[in-house]
Amino acid sequence: MLDNLNQDVSILQPSLQMTDSQIQNRIRQMKMEDPDDQTCYQKFCNLFTIEYYREYFDVTTELVIAKVVNAFNPFSGTFFDIGGGIPELYGPFWILNTLIFTTALSVNIIKYMQLQPGEHFEYQFQIVPILTIFMYLKTLIVPMIYRVALKCVSQDRLTLLHCLTIYGYSAVVMIPISLLNSIPNPAIQWMLLVYVLFAQTSFLTSNFNQELKYLPKEKKYMIVGLVAVVQITIMILYKFYFFSSINYEQLGLVKKRTTTHLLPHILGAN
């Protein structure tokens, strides 16, 4: 009895910064450690219940703000030190949905600025489901890629939920940049996207490097290179799909090029 009590206390000790719901879930997990005590539903269907995800959405406002502030510092390297390094999905969920809204808003602002006198503006609502699919897919697939890569270099401390958390928070820097992308200037848009690429890549690699500091340099460089390639791919898709249809000539930002057809002149000369 005393051994069981000591085990329960030792497991709950690292949860001093956890909420009551997270502590209760930890206790519930301890009670279900014995496979013989678990029902068939608990073994195979617990992943599809609300209770399973409740602890990942039960966080304090102070914790979310601290992580958001940390995510704006590309070289912090201390993200996993906040809140005891416990993964959560509340912050990434709202950051993702806010980014969908701000990007859709920017696209509509640019479309509005392209209107000619007398033309009627129509909201581009069809961009919202496309944005939602794009954002959610990348937020699910990219952390999986990072988790597999970390597993390949024998790094098991960071789980898939850790990768989902840090990748979700890394996208917070895109929110103000997506609003500034409503400036219909190609040079400014490219500079903003390059900054986002630099900030996100630096933030992810600086925090991953804290977990990989004892590994050989070759393995570190592999993770850094993977993060850079993935982020470049995401930024290119984001730019050319959602902001490539801007008519800069119509907005007067790029001079219209006149093409001289030589064939009629040659035939006329003959």
Tab-separated table of C-alpha atoms in Angstrom:
chain	number	residue	atom	x	y	z
A	1	MET	CA	0.000	0.000	0.000
A	2	LEU	CA	2.820	2.362	0.875
A	3	ASP	CA	4.620	1.543	-2.372
A	4	ASN	CA	1.505	2.363	-4.387
A	5	LEU	CA	1.100	5.664	-2.549
A	6	ASN	CA	4.720	6.617	-3.210
A	7	GLN	CA	4.281	5.744	-6.881
A	8	ASP	CA	1.173	7.917	-7.163
A	9	VAL	CA	2.931	10.863	-5.516
A	10	SER	CA	6.021	10.515	-7.721
A	11	ILE	CA	3.902	10.534	-10.851
A	12	LEU	CA	1.974	13.611	-9.774
A	13	GLN	CA	5.054	15.573	-8.649
A	14	PRO	CA	5.911	16.982	-12.119
A	15	SER	CA	2.357	18.244	-12.474
A	16	LEU	CA	2.655	21.229	-10.124
A	17	GLN	CA	2.058	23.487	-13.123
A	18	MET	CA	-0.817	21.379	-14.435
A	19	THR	CA	-4.479	22.272	-14.154
A	20	ASP	CA	-6.974	20.267	-12.099
A	21	SER	CA	-8.337	18.597	-15.226
A	22	GLN	CA	-4.861	17.479	-16.285
A	23	ILE	CA	-4.175	16.056	-12.815
A	24	GLN	CA	-7.458	14.144	-12.875
A	25	ASN	CA	-6.636	12.747	-16.308
A	26	ARG	CA	-3.210	11.676	-15.066
A	27	ILE	CA	-4.846	9.850	-12.146
A	28	ARG	CA	-7.321	8.249	-14.539
A	29	GLN	CA	-4.439	7.064	-16.735
A	30	MET	CA	-2.721	5.526	-13.688
A	31	LYS	CA	-5.847	3.603	-12.862
A	32	MET	CA	-6.001	2.213	-16.395
A	33	GLU	CA	-2.350	1.128	-16.566
A	34	ASP	CA	-3.297	-2.527	-16.068
A	35	PRO	CA	-4.563	-3.809	-19.439
A	36	ASP	CA	-6.714	-6.390	-17.651
A	37	ASP	CA	-8.722	-3.602	-15.997
A	38	GLN	CA	-9.462	-1.841	-19.287
A	39	THR	CA	-12.598	-2.493	-21.265
A	40	CYS	CA	-12.489	-3.118	-25.010
A	41	TYR	CA	-13.819	0.422	-25.563
A	42	GLN	CA	-11.029	1.946	-23.429
A	43	LYS	CA	-8.373	0.001	-25.300
A	44	PHE	CA	-9.373	0.841	-28.854
A	45	CYS	CA	-11.841	3.750	-28.874
A	46	ASN	CA	-10.553	6.086	-26.160
A	47	LEU	CA	-8.753	8.127	-28.838
A	48	PHE	CA	-12.113	9.168	-30.299
A	49	THR	CA	-13.627	10.513	-27.072
A	50	ILE	CA	-13.785	14.106	-25.853
A	51	GLU	CA	-12.359	13.047	-22.490
A	52	TYR	CA	-9.123	11.983	-24.172
A	53	TYR	CA	-8.458	15.493	-25.507
A	54	ARG	CA	-9.904	17.515	-22.617
A	55	GLU	CA	-6.612	17.912	-20.769
A	56	TYR	CA	-4.943	19.328	-23.904
A	57	PHE	CA	-7.458	22.182	-24.052
A	58	ASP	CA	-7.551	22.943	-20.336
A	59	VAL	CA	-4.827	25.576	-19.993
A	60	THR	CA	-4.510	28.953	-18.325
A	61	THR	CA	-4.478	32.277	-20.144
A	62	GLU	CA	-1.088	33.127	-18.631
A	63	LEU	CA	0.441	29.945	-20.068
A	64	VAL	CA	-0.892	30.609	-23.578
A	65	ILE	CA	0.312	34.233	-23.512
A	66	ALA	CA	3.771	33.142	-22.334
A	67	LYS	CA	4.036	30.673	-25.220
A	68	VAL	CA	2.799	33.212	-27.774
A	69	VAL	CA	5.374	35.772	-26.605
A	70	ASN	CA	8.076	33.110	-26.738
A	71	ALA	CA	7.056	32.148	-30.291
A	72	PHE	CA	7.726	35.716	-31.493
A	73	ASN	CA	11.394	35.288	-30.483
A	74	PRO	CA	13.047	33.215	-33.240
A	75	PHE	CA	16.087	32.371	-31.119
A	76	SER	CA	14.466	31.732	-27.734
A	77	GLY	CA	15.138	28.003	-27.568
A	78	THR	CA	13.151	27.836	-24.314
A	79	PHE	CA	9.674	26.961	-25.573
A	80	PHE	CA	9.680	23.497	-24.005
A	81	ASP	CA	10.608	24.987	-20.631
A	82	ILE	CA	7.300	26.869	-20.379
A	83	GLY	CA	4.636	25.100	-18.350
A	84	GLY	CA	6.859	22.128	-17.678
A	85	GLY	CA	6.977	21.223	-21.367
A	86	ILE	CA	3.475	19.730	-21.240
A	87	PRO	CA	1.889	19.642	-24.733
A	88	GLU	CA	-1.470	21.325	-25.304
A	89	LEU	CA	-3.667	22.047	-28.304
A	90	TYR	CA	-5.710	25.050	-27.169
A	91	GLY	CA	-3.195	27.649	-28.375
A	92	PRO	CA	-2.478	25.983	-31.742
A	93	PHE	CA	-6.220	25.563	-32.393
A	94	TRP	CA	-7.012	29.266	-31.995
A	95	ILE	CA	-3.838	30.409	-33.758
A	96	LEU	CA	-4.725	28.219	-36.735
A	97	ASN	CA	-8.293	29.502	-36.988
A	98	THR	CA	-7.192	33.112	-36.539
A	99	LEU	CA	-4.677	32.662	-39.354
A	100	ILE	CA	-7.408	31.294	-41.631
A	101	PHE	CA	-9.530	34.386	-40.902
A	102	THR	CA	-6.724	36.932	-41.411
A	103	THR	CA	-5.563	35.326	-44.676
A	104	ALA	CA	-9.108	35.249	-46.068
A	105	LEU	CA	-9.525	38.883	-45.016
A	106	SER	CA	-6.331	39.898	-46.831
A	107	VAL	CA	-7.370	38.120	-50.025
A	108	ASN	CA	-10.737	39.928	-49.985
A	109	ILE	CA	-9.103	43.306	-49.313
A	110	ILE	CA	-6.858	42.866	-52.343
A	111	LYS	CA	-9.803	41.798	-54.507
A	112	TYR	CA	-11.675	44.916	-53.380
A	113	MET	CA	-8.744	47.141	-54.332
A	114	GLN	CA	-8.777	45.667	-57.838
A	115	LEU	CA	-12.315	46.843	-58.544
A	116	GLN	CA	-12.831	49.196	-61.444
A	117	PRO	CA	-15.291	52.123	-61.133
A	118	GLY	CA	-18.848	50.814	-61.325
A	119	GLU	CA	-17.951	47.189	-60.594
A	120	HIS	CA	-19.705	45.300	-57.787
A	121	PHE	CA	-17.574	43.649	-55.103
A	122	GLU	CA	-18.291	40.018	-54.214
A	123	TYR	CA	-16.773	38.424	-51.145
A	124	GLN	CA	-14.461	35.520	-51.865
A	125	PHE	CA	-16.136	33.106	-49.428
A	126	GLN	CA	-14.955	30.112	-51.442
A	127	ILE	CA	-11.406	30.781	-50.237
A	128	VAL	CA	-12.338	29.891	-46.627
A	129	PRO	CA	-12.842	26.103	-47.041
A	130	ILE	CA	-9.732	25.894	-49.221
A	131	LEU	CA	-7.721	27.776	-46.600
A	132	THR	CA	-9.136	25.580	-43.840
A	133	ILE	CA	-8.147	22.367	-45.609
A	134	PHE	CA	-4.679	23.736	-46.426
A	135	MET	CA	-3.976	25.006	-42.902
A	136	TYR	CA	-5.256	21.947	-41.064
A	137	LEU	CA	-3.499	19.508	-43.374
A	138	LYS	CA	-0.149	21.218	-42.995
A	139	THR	CA	-0.617	21.504	-39.223
A	140	LEU	CA	-1.191	17.752	-39.027
A	141	ILE	CA	1.246	16.471	-41.640
A	142	VAL	CA	4.291	18.659	-40.893
A	143	PRO	CA	4.518	17.689	-37.171
A	144	MET	CA	4.269	14.039	-38.229
A	145	ILE	CA	7.247	14.565	-40.521
A	146	TYR	CA	9.213	16.187	-37.694
A	147	ARG	CA	8.281	13.385	-35.280
A	148	VAL	CA	9.464	10.698	-37.712
A	149	ALA	CA	12.710	12.616	-38.294
A	150	LEU	CA	13.316	12.981	-34.551
A	151	LYS	CA	12.618	9.282	-34.109
A	152	CYS	CA	15.193	8.487	-36.797
A	153	VAL	CA	17.891	10.362	-34.860
A	154	SER	CA	16.966	8.517	-31.647
A	155	GLN	CA	15.148	11.413	-30.007
A	156	ASP	CA	12.148	10.002	-28.152
A	157	ARG	CA	11.409	12.720	-25.579
A	158	LEU	CA	9.434	14.879	-28.003
A	159	THR	CA	6.168	13.152	-28.854
A	160	LEU	CA	3.829	13.922	-31.750
A	161	LEU	CA	1.811	16.162	-29.420
A	162	HIS	CA	4.973	18.134	-28.574
A	163	CYS	CA	5.609	18.642	-32.302
A	164	LEU	CA	1.981	19.672	-32.862
A	165	THR	CA	2.214	22.188	-30.030
A	166	ILE	CA	5.422	23.895	-31.104
A	167	TYR	CA	4.465	23.923	-34.789
A	168	GLY	CA	1.076	25.398	-33.968
A	169	TYR	CA	2.613	28.188	-31.902
A	170	SER	CA	5.274	28.858	-34.547
A	171	ALA	CA	2.476	29.950	-36.894
A	172	VAL	CA	1.523	32.878	-34.640
A	173	VAL	CA	4.067	35.090	-36.421
A	174	MET	CA	2.103	34.600	-39.654
A	175	ILE	CA	-1.017	36.316	-38.267
A	176	PRO	CA	0.228	39.942	-38.464
A	177	ILE	CA	2.150	39.150	-41.649
A	178	SER	CA	-0.972	37.771	-43.325
A	179	LEU	CA	-2.729	41.077	-42.616
A	180	LEU	CA	0.203	43.048	-44.000
A	181	ASN	CA	-0.001	40.905	-47.127
A	182	SER	CA	-3.099	42.910	-48.008
A	183	ILE	CA	-0.645	45.592	-49.169
A	184	PRO	CA	-0.804	44.990	-52.940
A	185	ASN	CA	2.902	45.332	-53.556
A	186	PRO	CA	4.793	42.218	-54.736
A	187	ALA	CA	8.133	43.330	-53.292
A	188	ILE	CA	6.658	43.962	-49.838
A	189	GLN	CA	4.778	40.666	-49.896
A	190	TRP	CA	7.908	38.714	-50.757
A	191	MET	CA	9.906	40.456	-48.001
A	192	LEU	CA	7.193	39.646	-45.468
A	193	LEU	CA	7.061	35.996	-46.491
A	194	VAL	CA	10.851	35.711	-46.344
A	195	TYR	CA	10.720	37.108	-42.808
A	196	VAL	CA	8.058	34.542	-41.823
A	197	LEU	CA	10.166	31.780	-43.334
A	198	PHE	CA	13.221	32.951	-41.393
A	199	ALA	CA	11.321	33.453	-38.112
A	200	GLN	CA	9.506	30.105	-38.163
A	201	THR	CA	12.535	28.104	-39.249
A	202	SER	CA	14.765	29.746	-36.629
A	203	PHE	CA	12.180	29.240	-33.890
A	204	LEU	CA	11.696	25.550	-34.675
A	205	THR	CA	15.369	24.723	-35.137
A	206	SER	CA	16.503	26.642	-32.035
A	207	ASN	CA	14.059	24.686	-29.872
A	208	PHE	CA	14.747	21.347	-31.540
A	209	ASN	CA	18.481	21.932	-31.105
A	210	GLN	CA	17.995	22.107	-27.341
A	211	GLU	CA	16.753	18.531	-27.526
A	212	LEU	CA	19.459	17.462	-29.990
A	213	LYS	CA	22.489	19.120	-28.409
A	214	TYR	CA	24.056	15.790	-27.453
A	215	LEU	CA	23.704	14.293	-30.917
A	216	PRO	CA	26.381	14.400	-33.660
A	217	LYS	CA	26.424	17.497	-35.853
A	218	GLU	CA	25.422	15.498	-38.920
A	219	LYS	CA	22.118	14.520	-37.312
A	220	LYS	CA	21.519	18.079	-36.145
A	221	TYR	CA	22.089	19.431	-39.637
A	222	MET	CA	19.689	16.837	-41.020
A	223	ILE	CA	16.876	18.113	-38.771
A	224	VAL	CA	17.692	21.763	-39.530
A	225	GLY	CA	17.742	21.062	-43.271
A	226	LEU	CA	14.452	19.168	-43.080
A	227	VAL	CA	12.760	22.040	-41.217
A	228	ALA	CA	14.059	24.561	-43.757
A	229	VAL	CA	12.912	22.529	-46.778
A	230	VAL	CA	9.454	21.937	-45.307
A	231	GLN	CA	8.978	25.614	-44.404
A	232	ILE	CA	10.138	26.807	-47.841
A	233	THR	CA	7.663	24.427	-49.490
A	234	ILE	CA	4.798	25.646	-47.286
A	235	MET	CA	5.588	29.316	-47.946
A	236	ILE	CA	5.780	28.804	-51.721
A	237	LEU	CA	2.408	27.020	-51.753
A	238	TYR	CA	0.895	29.727	-49.535
A	239	LYS	CA	2.172	32.582	-51.681
A	240	PHE	CA	1.468	31.245	-55.149
A	241	TYR	CA	-1.943	29.735	-54.423
A	242	PHE	CA	-3.569	32.427	-52.291
A	243	PHE	CA	-1.778	35.575	-53.492
A	244	SER	CA	-0.729	34.788	-57.071
A	245	SER	CA	-3.906	36.028	-58.788
A	246	ILE	CA	-3.309	39.663	-57.889
A	247	ASN	CA	-3.431	41.909	-60.931
A	248	TYR	CA	-0.634	44.349	-60.144
A	249	GLU	CA	-1.009	46.067	-63.513
A	250	GLN	CA	-4.652	46.808	-62.762
A	251	LEU	CA	-3.640	48.283	-59.398
A	252	GLY	CA	-1.080	50.502	-61.110
A	253	LEU	CA	1.859	48.983	-59.232
A	254	VAL	CA	3.521	47.440	-62.267
A	255	LYS	CA	3.767	49.129	-65.641
A	256	LYS	CA	1.923	47.321	-68.368
A	257	ARG	CA	4.278	45.848	-70.912
A	258	THR	CA	3.515	46.415	-74.572
A	259	THR	CA	4.420	43.631	-76.948
A	260	THR	CA	5.456	44.539	-80.476
A	261	HIS	CA	4.490	41.956	-83.042
A	262	LEU	CA	7.152	41.903	-85.778
A	263	LEU	CA	5.343	39.577	-88.200
A	264	PRO	CA	2.806	42.170	-89.512
A	265	HIS	CA	5.625	44.665	-90.110
A	266	ILE	CA	7.667	42.102	-92.015
A	267	LEU	CA	4.711	41.085	-94.189
A	268	GLY	CA	3.822	44.748	-94.794
A	269	ALA	CA	7.368	45.544	-95.863
A	270	ASN	CA	7.213	42.830	-98.480
